[in-house]
Coordinates of C-alpha atoms in Angstrom, one line a residue:
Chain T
X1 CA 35.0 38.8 -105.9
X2 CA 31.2 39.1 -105.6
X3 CA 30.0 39.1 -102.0
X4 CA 26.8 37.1 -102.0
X5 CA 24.0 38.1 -99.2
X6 CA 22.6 35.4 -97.1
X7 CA 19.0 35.0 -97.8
X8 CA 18.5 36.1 -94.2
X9 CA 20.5 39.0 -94.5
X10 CA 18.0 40.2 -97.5
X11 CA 14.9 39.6 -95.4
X12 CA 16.2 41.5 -92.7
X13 CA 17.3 44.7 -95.2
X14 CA 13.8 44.4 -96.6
X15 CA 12.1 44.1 -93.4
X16 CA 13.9 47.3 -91.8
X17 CA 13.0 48.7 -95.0
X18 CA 9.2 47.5 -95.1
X19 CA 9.1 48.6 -91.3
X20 CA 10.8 52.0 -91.8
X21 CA 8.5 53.1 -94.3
X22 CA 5.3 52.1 -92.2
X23 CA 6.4 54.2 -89.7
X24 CA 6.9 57.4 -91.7
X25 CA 3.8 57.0 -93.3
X26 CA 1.6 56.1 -89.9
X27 CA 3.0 59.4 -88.8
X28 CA 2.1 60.9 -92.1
X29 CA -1.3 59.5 -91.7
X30 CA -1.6 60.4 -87.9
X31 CA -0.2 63.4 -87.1
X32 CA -3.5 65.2 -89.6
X33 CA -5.2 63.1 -87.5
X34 CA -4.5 63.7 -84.1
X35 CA -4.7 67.5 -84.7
X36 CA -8.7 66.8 -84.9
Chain H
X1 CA -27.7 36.3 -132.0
X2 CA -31.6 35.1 -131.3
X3 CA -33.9 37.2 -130.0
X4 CA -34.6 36.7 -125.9
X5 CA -37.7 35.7 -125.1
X6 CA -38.7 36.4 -121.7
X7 CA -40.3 33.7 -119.9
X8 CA -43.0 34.2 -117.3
X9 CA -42.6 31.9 -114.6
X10 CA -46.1 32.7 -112.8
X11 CA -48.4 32.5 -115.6
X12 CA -52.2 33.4 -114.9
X13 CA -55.2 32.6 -116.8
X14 CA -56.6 36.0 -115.3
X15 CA -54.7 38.8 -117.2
X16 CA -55.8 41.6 -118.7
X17 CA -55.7 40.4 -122.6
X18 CA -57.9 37.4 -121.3
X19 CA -59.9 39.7 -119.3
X20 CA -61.0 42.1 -123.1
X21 CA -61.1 38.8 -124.8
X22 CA -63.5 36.5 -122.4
X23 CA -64.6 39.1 -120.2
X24 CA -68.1 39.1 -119.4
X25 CA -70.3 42.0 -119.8
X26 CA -69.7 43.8 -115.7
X27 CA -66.1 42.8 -116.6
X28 CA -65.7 45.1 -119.5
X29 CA -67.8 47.6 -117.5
X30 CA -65.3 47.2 -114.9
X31 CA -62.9 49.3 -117.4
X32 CA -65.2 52.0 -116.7
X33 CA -67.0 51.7 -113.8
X34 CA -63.8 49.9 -111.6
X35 CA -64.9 47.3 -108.8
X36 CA -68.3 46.7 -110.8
X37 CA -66.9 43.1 -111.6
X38 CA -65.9 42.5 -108.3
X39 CA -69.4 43.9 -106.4
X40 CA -71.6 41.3 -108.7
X41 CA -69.7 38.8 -108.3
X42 CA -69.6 38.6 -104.5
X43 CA -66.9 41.3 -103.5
X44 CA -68.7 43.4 -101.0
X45 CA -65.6 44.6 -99.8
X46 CA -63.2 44.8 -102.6
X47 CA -65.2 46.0 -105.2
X48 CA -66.5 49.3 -103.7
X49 CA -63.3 50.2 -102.2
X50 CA -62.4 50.4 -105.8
X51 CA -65.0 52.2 -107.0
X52 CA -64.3 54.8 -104.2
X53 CA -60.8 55.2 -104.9
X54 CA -61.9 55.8 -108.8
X55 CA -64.6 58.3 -107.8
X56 CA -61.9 60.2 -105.4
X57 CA -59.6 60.1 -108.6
X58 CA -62.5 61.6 -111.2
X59 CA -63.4 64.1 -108.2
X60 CA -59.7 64.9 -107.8
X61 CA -58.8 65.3 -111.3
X62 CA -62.1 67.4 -112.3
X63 CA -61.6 69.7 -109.2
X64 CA -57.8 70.5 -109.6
X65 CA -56.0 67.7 -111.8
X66 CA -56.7 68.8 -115.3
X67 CA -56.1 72.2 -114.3
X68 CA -52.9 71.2 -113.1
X69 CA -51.7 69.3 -116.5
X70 CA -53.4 72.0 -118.8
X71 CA -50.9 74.8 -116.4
X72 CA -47.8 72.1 -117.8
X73 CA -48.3 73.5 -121.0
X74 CA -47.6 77.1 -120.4
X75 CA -46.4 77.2 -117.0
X76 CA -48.1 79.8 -116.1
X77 CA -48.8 83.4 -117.2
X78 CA -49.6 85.8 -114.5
X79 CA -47.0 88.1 -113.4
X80 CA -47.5 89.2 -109.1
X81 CA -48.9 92.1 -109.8
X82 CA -48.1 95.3 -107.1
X83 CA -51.6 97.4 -106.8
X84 CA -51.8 100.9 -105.2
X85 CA -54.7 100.7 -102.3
X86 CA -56.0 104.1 -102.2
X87 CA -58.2 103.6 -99.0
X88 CA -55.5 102.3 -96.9
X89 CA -52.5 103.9 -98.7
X90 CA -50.7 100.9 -99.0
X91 CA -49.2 98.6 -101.6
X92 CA -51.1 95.2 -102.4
X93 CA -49.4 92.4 -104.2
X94 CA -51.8 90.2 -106.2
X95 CA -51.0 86.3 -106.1
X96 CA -49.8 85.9 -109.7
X97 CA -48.4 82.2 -111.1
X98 CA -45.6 79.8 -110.2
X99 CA -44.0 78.3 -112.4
X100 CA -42.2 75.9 -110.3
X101 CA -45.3 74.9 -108.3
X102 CA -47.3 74.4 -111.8
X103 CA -44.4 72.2 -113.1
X104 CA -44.2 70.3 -109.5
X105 CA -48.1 69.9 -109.2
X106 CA -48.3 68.9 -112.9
X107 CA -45.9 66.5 -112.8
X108 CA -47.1 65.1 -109.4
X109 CA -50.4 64.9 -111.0
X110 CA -49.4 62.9 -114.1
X111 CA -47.8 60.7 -111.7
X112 CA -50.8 59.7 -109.9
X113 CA -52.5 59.4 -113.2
X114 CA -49.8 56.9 -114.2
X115 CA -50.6 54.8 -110.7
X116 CA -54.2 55.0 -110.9
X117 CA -53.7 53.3 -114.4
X118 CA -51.9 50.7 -113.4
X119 CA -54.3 49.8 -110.6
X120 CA -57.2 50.3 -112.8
X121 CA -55.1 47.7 -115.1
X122 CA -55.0 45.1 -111.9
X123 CA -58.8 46.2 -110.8
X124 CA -59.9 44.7 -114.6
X125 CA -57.6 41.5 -113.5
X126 CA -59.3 41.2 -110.3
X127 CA -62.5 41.8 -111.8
X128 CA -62.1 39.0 -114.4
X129 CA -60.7 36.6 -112.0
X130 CA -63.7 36.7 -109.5
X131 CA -65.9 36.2 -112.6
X132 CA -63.8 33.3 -113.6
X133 CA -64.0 31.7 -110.0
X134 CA -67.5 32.3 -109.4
X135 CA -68.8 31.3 -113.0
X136 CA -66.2 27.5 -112.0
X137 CA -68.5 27.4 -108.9
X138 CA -65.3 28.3 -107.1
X139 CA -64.5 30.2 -104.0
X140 CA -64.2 34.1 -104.1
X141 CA -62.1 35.6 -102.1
X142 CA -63.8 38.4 -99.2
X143 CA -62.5 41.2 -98.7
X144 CA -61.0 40.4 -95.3
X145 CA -59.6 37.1 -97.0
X146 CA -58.1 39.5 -99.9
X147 CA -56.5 40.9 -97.0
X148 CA -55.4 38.5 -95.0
X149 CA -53.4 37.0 -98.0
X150 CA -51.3 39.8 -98.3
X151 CA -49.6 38.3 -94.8
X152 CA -49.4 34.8 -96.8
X153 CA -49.3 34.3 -100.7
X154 CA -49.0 38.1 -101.2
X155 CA -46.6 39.0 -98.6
X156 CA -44.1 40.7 -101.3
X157 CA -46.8 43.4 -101.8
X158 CA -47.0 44.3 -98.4
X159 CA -43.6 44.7 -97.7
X160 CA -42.8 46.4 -101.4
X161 CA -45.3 48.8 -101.4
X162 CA -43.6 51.2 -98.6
X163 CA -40.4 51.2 -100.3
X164 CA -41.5 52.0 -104.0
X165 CA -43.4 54.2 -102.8
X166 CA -40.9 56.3 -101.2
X167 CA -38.8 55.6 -103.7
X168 CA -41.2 56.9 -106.5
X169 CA -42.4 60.1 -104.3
X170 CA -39.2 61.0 -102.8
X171 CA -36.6 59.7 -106.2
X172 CA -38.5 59.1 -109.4
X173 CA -40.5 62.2 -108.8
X174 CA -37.9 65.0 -108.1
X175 CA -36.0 63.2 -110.8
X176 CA -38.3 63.8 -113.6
X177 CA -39.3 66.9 -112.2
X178 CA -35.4 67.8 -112.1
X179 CA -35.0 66.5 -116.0
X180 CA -38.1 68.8 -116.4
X181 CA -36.7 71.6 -115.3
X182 CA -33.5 71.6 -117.8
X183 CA -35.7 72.0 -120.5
X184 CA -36.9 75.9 -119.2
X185 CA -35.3 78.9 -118.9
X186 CA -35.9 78.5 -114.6
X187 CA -32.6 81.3 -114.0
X188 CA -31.9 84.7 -112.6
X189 CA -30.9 85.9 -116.1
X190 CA -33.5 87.8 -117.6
X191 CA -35.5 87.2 -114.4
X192 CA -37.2 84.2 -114.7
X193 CA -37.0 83.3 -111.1
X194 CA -41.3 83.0 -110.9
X195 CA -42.2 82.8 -114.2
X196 CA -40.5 80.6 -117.1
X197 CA -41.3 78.6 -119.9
X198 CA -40.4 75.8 -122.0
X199 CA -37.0 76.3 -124.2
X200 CA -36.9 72.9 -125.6
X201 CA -33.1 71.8 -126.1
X202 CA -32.1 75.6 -125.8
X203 CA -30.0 74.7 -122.5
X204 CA -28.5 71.9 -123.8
X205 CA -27.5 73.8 -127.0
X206 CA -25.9 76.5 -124.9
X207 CA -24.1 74.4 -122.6
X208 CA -22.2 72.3 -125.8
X209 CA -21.5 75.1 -127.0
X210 CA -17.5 75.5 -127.2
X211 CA -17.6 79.2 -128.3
X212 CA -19.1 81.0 -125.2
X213 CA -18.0 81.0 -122.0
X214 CA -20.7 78.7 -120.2
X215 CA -19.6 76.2 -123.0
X216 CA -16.2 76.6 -122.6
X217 CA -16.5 76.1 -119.0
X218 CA -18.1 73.4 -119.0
X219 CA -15.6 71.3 -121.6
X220 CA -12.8 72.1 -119.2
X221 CA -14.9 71.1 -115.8
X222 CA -15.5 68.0 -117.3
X223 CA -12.3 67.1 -118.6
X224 CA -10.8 67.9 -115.0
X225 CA -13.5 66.3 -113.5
X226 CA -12.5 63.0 -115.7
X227 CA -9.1 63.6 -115.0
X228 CA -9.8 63.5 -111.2
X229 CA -12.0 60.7 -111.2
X230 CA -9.3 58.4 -112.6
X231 CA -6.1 59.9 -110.5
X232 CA -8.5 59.7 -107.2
X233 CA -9.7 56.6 -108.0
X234 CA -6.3 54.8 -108.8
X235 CA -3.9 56.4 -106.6
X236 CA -6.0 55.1 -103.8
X237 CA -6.7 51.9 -105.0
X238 CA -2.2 51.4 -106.2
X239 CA -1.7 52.9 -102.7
X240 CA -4.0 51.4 -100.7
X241 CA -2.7 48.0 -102.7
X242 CA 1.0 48.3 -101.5
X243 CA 0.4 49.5 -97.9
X244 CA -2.1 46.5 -97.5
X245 CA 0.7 43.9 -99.2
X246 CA 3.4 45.8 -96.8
X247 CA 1.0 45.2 -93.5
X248 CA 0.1 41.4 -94.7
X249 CA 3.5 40.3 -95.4
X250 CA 4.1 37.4 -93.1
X251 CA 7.2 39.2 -91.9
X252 CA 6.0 42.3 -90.7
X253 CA 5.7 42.7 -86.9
X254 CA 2.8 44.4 -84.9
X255 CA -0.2 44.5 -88.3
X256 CA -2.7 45.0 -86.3
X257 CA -1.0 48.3 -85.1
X258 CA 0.0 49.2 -88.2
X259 CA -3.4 49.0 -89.6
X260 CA -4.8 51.2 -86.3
X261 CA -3.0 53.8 -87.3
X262 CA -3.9 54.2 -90.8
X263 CA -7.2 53.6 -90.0
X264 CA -7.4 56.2 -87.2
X265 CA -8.3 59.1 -89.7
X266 CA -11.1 57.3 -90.4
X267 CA -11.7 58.2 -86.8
X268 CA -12.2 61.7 -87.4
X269 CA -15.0 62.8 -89.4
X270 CA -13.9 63.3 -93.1
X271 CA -15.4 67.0 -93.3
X272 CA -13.6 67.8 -90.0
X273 CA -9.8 66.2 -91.8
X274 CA -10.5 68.5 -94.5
X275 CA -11.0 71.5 -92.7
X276 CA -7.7 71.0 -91.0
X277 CA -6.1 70.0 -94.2
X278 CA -7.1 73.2 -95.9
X279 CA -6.4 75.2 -92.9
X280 CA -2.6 73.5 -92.9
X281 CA -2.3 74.0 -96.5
X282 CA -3.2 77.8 -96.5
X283 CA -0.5 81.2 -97.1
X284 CA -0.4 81.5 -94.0
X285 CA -1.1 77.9 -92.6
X286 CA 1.2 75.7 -90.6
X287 CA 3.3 73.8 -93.4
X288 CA 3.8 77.0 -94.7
X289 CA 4.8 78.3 -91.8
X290 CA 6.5 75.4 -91.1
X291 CA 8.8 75.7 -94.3
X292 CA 9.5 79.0 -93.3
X293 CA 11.1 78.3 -89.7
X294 CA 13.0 75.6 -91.6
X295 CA 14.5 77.8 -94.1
X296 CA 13.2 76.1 -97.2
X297 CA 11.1 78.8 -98.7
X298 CA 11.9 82.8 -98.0
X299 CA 10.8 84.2 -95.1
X300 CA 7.6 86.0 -96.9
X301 CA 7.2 83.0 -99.5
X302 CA 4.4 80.3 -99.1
X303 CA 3.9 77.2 -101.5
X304 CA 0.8 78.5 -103.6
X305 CA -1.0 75.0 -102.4
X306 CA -4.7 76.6 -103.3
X307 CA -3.8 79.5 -105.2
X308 CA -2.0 78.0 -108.5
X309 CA -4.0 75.7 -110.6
X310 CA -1.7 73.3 -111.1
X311 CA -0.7 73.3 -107.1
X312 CA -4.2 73.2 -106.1
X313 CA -5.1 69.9 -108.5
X314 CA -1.9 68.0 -107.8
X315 CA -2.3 68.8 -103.3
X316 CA -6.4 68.0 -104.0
X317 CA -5.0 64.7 -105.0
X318 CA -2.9 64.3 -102.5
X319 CA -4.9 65.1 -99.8
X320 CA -7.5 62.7 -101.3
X321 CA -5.2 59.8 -101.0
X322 CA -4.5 60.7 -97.1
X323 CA -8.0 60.8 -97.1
X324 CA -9.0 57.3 -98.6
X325 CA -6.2 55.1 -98.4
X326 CA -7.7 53.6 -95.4
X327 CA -10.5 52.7 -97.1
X328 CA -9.1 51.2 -99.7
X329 CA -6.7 49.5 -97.4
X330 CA -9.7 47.9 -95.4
X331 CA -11.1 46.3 -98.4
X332 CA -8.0 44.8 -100.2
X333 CA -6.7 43.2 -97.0
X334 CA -9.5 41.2 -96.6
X335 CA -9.4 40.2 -100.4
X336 CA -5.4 39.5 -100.2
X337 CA -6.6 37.4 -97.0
X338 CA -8.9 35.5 -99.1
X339 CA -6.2 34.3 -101.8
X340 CA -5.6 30.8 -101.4
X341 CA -2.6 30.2 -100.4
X342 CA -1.8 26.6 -101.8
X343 CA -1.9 29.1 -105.3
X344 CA 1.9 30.9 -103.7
X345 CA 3.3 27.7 -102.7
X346 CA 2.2 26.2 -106.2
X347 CA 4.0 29.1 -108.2
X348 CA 6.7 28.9 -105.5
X349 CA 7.6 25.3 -106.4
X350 CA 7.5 26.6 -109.9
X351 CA 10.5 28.8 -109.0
X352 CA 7.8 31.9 -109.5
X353 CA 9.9 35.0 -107.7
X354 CA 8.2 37.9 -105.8
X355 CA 7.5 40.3 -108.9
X356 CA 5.6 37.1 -111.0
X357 CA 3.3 36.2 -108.1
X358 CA 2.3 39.7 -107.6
X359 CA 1.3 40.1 -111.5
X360 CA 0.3 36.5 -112.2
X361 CA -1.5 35.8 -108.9
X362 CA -2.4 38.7 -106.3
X363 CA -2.9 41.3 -108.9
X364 CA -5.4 39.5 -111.3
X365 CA -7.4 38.1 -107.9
X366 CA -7.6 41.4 -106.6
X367 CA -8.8 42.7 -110.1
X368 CA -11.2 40.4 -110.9
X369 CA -12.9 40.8 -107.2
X370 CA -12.3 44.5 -107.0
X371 CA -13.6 45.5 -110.4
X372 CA -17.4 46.7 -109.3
X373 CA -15.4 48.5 -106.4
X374 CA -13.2 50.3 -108.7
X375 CA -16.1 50.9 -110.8
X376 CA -18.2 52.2 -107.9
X377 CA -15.0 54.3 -106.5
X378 CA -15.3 55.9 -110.2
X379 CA -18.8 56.8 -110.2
X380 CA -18.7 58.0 -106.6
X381 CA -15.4 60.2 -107.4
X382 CA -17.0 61.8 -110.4
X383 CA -19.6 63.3 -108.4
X384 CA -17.1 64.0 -104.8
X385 CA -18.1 66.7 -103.4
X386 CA -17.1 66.6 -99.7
X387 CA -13.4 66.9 -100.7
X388 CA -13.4 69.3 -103.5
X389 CA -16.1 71.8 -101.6
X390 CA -14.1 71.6 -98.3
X391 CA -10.7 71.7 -99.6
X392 CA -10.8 74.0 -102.2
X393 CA -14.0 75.4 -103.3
X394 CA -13.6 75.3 -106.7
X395 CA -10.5 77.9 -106.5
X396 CA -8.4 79.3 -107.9
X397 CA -10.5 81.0 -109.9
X398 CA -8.5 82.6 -112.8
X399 CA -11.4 83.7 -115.7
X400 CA -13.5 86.1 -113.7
X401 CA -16.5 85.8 -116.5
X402 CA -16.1 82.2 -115.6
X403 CA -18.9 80.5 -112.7
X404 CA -16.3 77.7 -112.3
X405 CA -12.7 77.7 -110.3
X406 CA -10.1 75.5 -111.6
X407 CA -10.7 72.4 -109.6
X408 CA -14.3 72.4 -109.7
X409 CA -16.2 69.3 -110.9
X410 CA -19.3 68.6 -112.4
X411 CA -21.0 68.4 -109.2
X412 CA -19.5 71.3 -107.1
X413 CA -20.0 73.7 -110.7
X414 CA -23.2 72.5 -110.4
X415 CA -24.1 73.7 -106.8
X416 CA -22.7 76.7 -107.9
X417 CA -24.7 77.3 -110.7
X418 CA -27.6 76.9 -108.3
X419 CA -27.0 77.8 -105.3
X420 CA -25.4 80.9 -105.7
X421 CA -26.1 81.9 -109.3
X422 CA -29.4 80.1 -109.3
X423 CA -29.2 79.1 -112.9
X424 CA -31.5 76.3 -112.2
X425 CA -31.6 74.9 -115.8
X426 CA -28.2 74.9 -116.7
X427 CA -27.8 72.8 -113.5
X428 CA -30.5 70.7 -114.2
X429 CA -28.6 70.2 -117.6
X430 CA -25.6 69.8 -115.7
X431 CA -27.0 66.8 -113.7
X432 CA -29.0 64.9 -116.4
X433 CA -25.6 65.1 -118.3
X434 CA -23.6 63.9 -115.3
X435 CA -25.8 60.8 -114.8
X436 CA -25.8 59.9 -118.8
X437 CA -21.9 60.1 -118.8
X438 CA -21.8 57.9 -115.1
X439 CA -24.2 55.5 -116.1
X440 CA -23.2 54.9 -119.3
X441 CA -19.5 54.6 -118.2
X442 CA -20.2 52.7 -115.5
X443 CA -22.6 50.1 -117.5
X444 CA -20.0 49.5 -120.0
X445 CA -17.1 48.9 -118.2
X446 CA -18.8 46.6 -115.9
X447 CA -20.7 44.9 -118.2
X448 CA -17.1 44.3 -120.3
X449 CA -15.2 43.2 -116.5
X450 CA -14.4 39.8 -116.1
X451 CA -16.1 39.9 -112.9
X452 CA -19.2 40.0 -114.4
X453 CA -19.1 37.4 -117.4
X454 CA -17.9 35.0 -114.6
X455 CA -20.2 36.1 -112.4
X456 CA -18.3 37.0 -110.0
X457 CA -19.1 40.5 -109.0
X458 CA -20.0 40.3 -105.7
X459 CA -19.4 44.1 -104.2
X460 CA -22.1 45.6 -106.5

């Protein structure tokens, strides 16, 4: 049988998700940065 | 379609028509002798001033202007001659002709000829509307009362006098002079660094021309430099879109430090970013070296970032993105801030999901504001120089007869050409063409958006 997610269950996958790739890419955008 | 008619909302019985037509006899005079008008009919002040500034103009012109725009024609003839002094045993250089001075003083000079006309054209008014006055029995205006208007009634001339003229001596003027100069053979070929002439479309016909290298070069600069213009300007913009939608999701923790750190490059001076960049990016640079510690590439490979054409275009790209996706993300937050949000909770009682709100609501709002920005990102990408000069310079360079690398544009090929060839026409050529293909492009596409047939375009 089909194991249904929990609508909170999907907003908190897409939030790790939304928050992990913020992070790389603040790094990304930062670390050029800080070696100024 | 009917023809427009312009309308003139400030209609004056004193124009320069009226003035040929009804004109008394000083006011026709006043064609020749300016201010002659004003002097009889009361204008102590106003009408001599005139008078002087026409005299100045006759002097000036019959001392050095007419010399200046009969010099246009040839541009010159004498060659610096060198002249062996017997007496003193020495070299002497006679002071022979320059071109570039004769084409710069001409122009200047047809310049001022242009302004004295038009203010000849508004003494003639003046003229006729003092006559006008006076012969109704009416008040004429003294000169200190001509003057003190300009603080009341004609208060736009004072304050738009020192900004066109600045604009026409230190834009309009170079800019003709500039459009001049891609009509001449002004180069180090053949030596015609002093003395040049007129080619006529000579420059033009060399540059189009597919066969040779200069025309070659040029059909491949520009298609890269179109090619970059439109990667540039919408990888920044489809970039700069989804890292603003991730930070203003109502879910997402800490924006405002999110939004700190992308926008900390901006921080740094962009010419200072680059120089790091391109230092990184190097043989011998820290990613390289980086890769190398890591085991990814051989220990005497390096990634040919700046070396291979196709490396050097795609990393140019990248590095432009790092470079303004905090620009881009600065400007579409605060439009995704302004969408109403009764138009989400309206598509969400619809049953809209997540994917039909982006294309039915954000997207087409963001579009519809952004469109003179995307337009203006365009226009300003075409001619980037800051990134391509710092990053790259133009290289690789893989045709040695060629004057341009692989990632020059337009603009950097240009300051090329001049700078260190000093092929001053072809550049010349190279910039008239570059503002035809901008403006044109530019004109169209905004002129098409729906931002302007609504209205709407409120960024440009």
């Amino acid at each position: 049988m089909k194991k249904m997610r929990s609508a909170k269950q999907v907003r908190t996958v897409n939030n790790i998700l939304v928050h992990t790739a913020l992070a790389i890419l603040a790094a990304v955008w930062v670390f050029p940065s800080s070696c100024g | 379609m009917g023809k427009l008619n312009r309308i003139n909302e400030f209609t004056t019985p004193y124009s320069f028509r009226e003035a040929l037509r009804r004109g008394g006899l000083e006011t026709k005079l006043s064609m020749i002798l300016a201010g002659l008008g004003n002097i009889v009919h009361k204008q102590v002040g106003e009408g001599p001033s005139v008078s002087g500034a026409e005299a100045a103009y006759v002097v000036f012109m019959m001392t050095t202007g007419f010399r200046c725009i009969a010099m246009l024609g040839s541009l010159g003839t004498v060659g610096q001659q060198e002249i062996w002094d017997e007496v003193n045993q020495i070299y002497r250089y006679t002071k022979g002709d320059q071109s570039v001075l004769i084409l710069l003083y001409g122009v200047a000079v047809l310049f001022l000829t242009a302004l004295m006309a038009a203010a000849w054209h508004g003494a003639v008014k003046s003229a006729y509307k003092a006559e006008c006055l006076d012969k109704a029995g009416k008040h004429v205006n003294s000169f200190f009362e001509d003057l003190k208007s300009l603080l009341h009634e004609n208060l736009y001339r004072l304050f738009m006098t020192p900004p066109l003229t600045f604009i026409f001596g230190f834009t309009v003027l170079p800019l003709i002079f500039m459009i001049c100069m891609a009509f001449t053979n002004y180069s180090k070929i053949d030596n015609h660094l002093v003395l040049f002439d007129w080619v006529g479309l000579d420059n033009f016909r060399a540059l189009f021309d597919s066969g040779s290298i200069l025309g070659s070069t040029f059909w491949s600069v520009l298609s890269w430099t179109l090619v970059w213009a439109f990667f540039a300007t919408f990888t920044n913009y489809i970039f700069g879109m989804i890292l603003a939608m991730a930070i203003n999701r109502k879910e997402t923790k800490a924006k405002g430090f999110w939004r700190f750190c992308f926008v900390l490059s901006c921080a740094v001076p962009m010419f200072v970013s680059l120089l790091i960049m391109r230092t990184m990016l190097q043989p011998n640079g820290a990613v390289n070296v980086l890769l190398r510690n890591v085991g990814l590439i051989g220990a005497d490979a390096s990634l040919p970032f700046f070396t291979n054409p196709t490396w050097a275009r795609v990393t140019i790209i990248v590095i432009n993105i790092w470079v303004g996706v905090p620009y881009t993300l600065l400007q579409l937050t605060g439009v995704l801030q302004s969408i109403p949000e009764d138009l989400y909770e309206a598509a969400r009682v619809d049953g809209a999901n997540s994917f039909q709100t982006f294309f039915k609501i954000t997207l087409p709002y963001m579009l519809y504001i952004t469109t003179p920005y995307l337009i203006a990102t365009f226009t300003g990408n075409v001619n980037n120089f800051n990134v391509i000069y710092l990053l790259s310079s133009g290289d690789p360079v893989t045709d040695l007869a060629s004057t341009a690398g692989k990632t020059d544009l337009l603009v950097t090929w240009l300051y090329k050409l001049t700078i260190d060839k000093q092929y001053y026409n072809i550049g010349a050529v190279i910039g008239i063409l570059t503002f035809i293909i901008l403006a044109v492009g530019a004109l169209f596409t905004y002129r098409n958006s729906k931002s302007y047939k609504d209205g709407g375009g409120i960024l440009i």
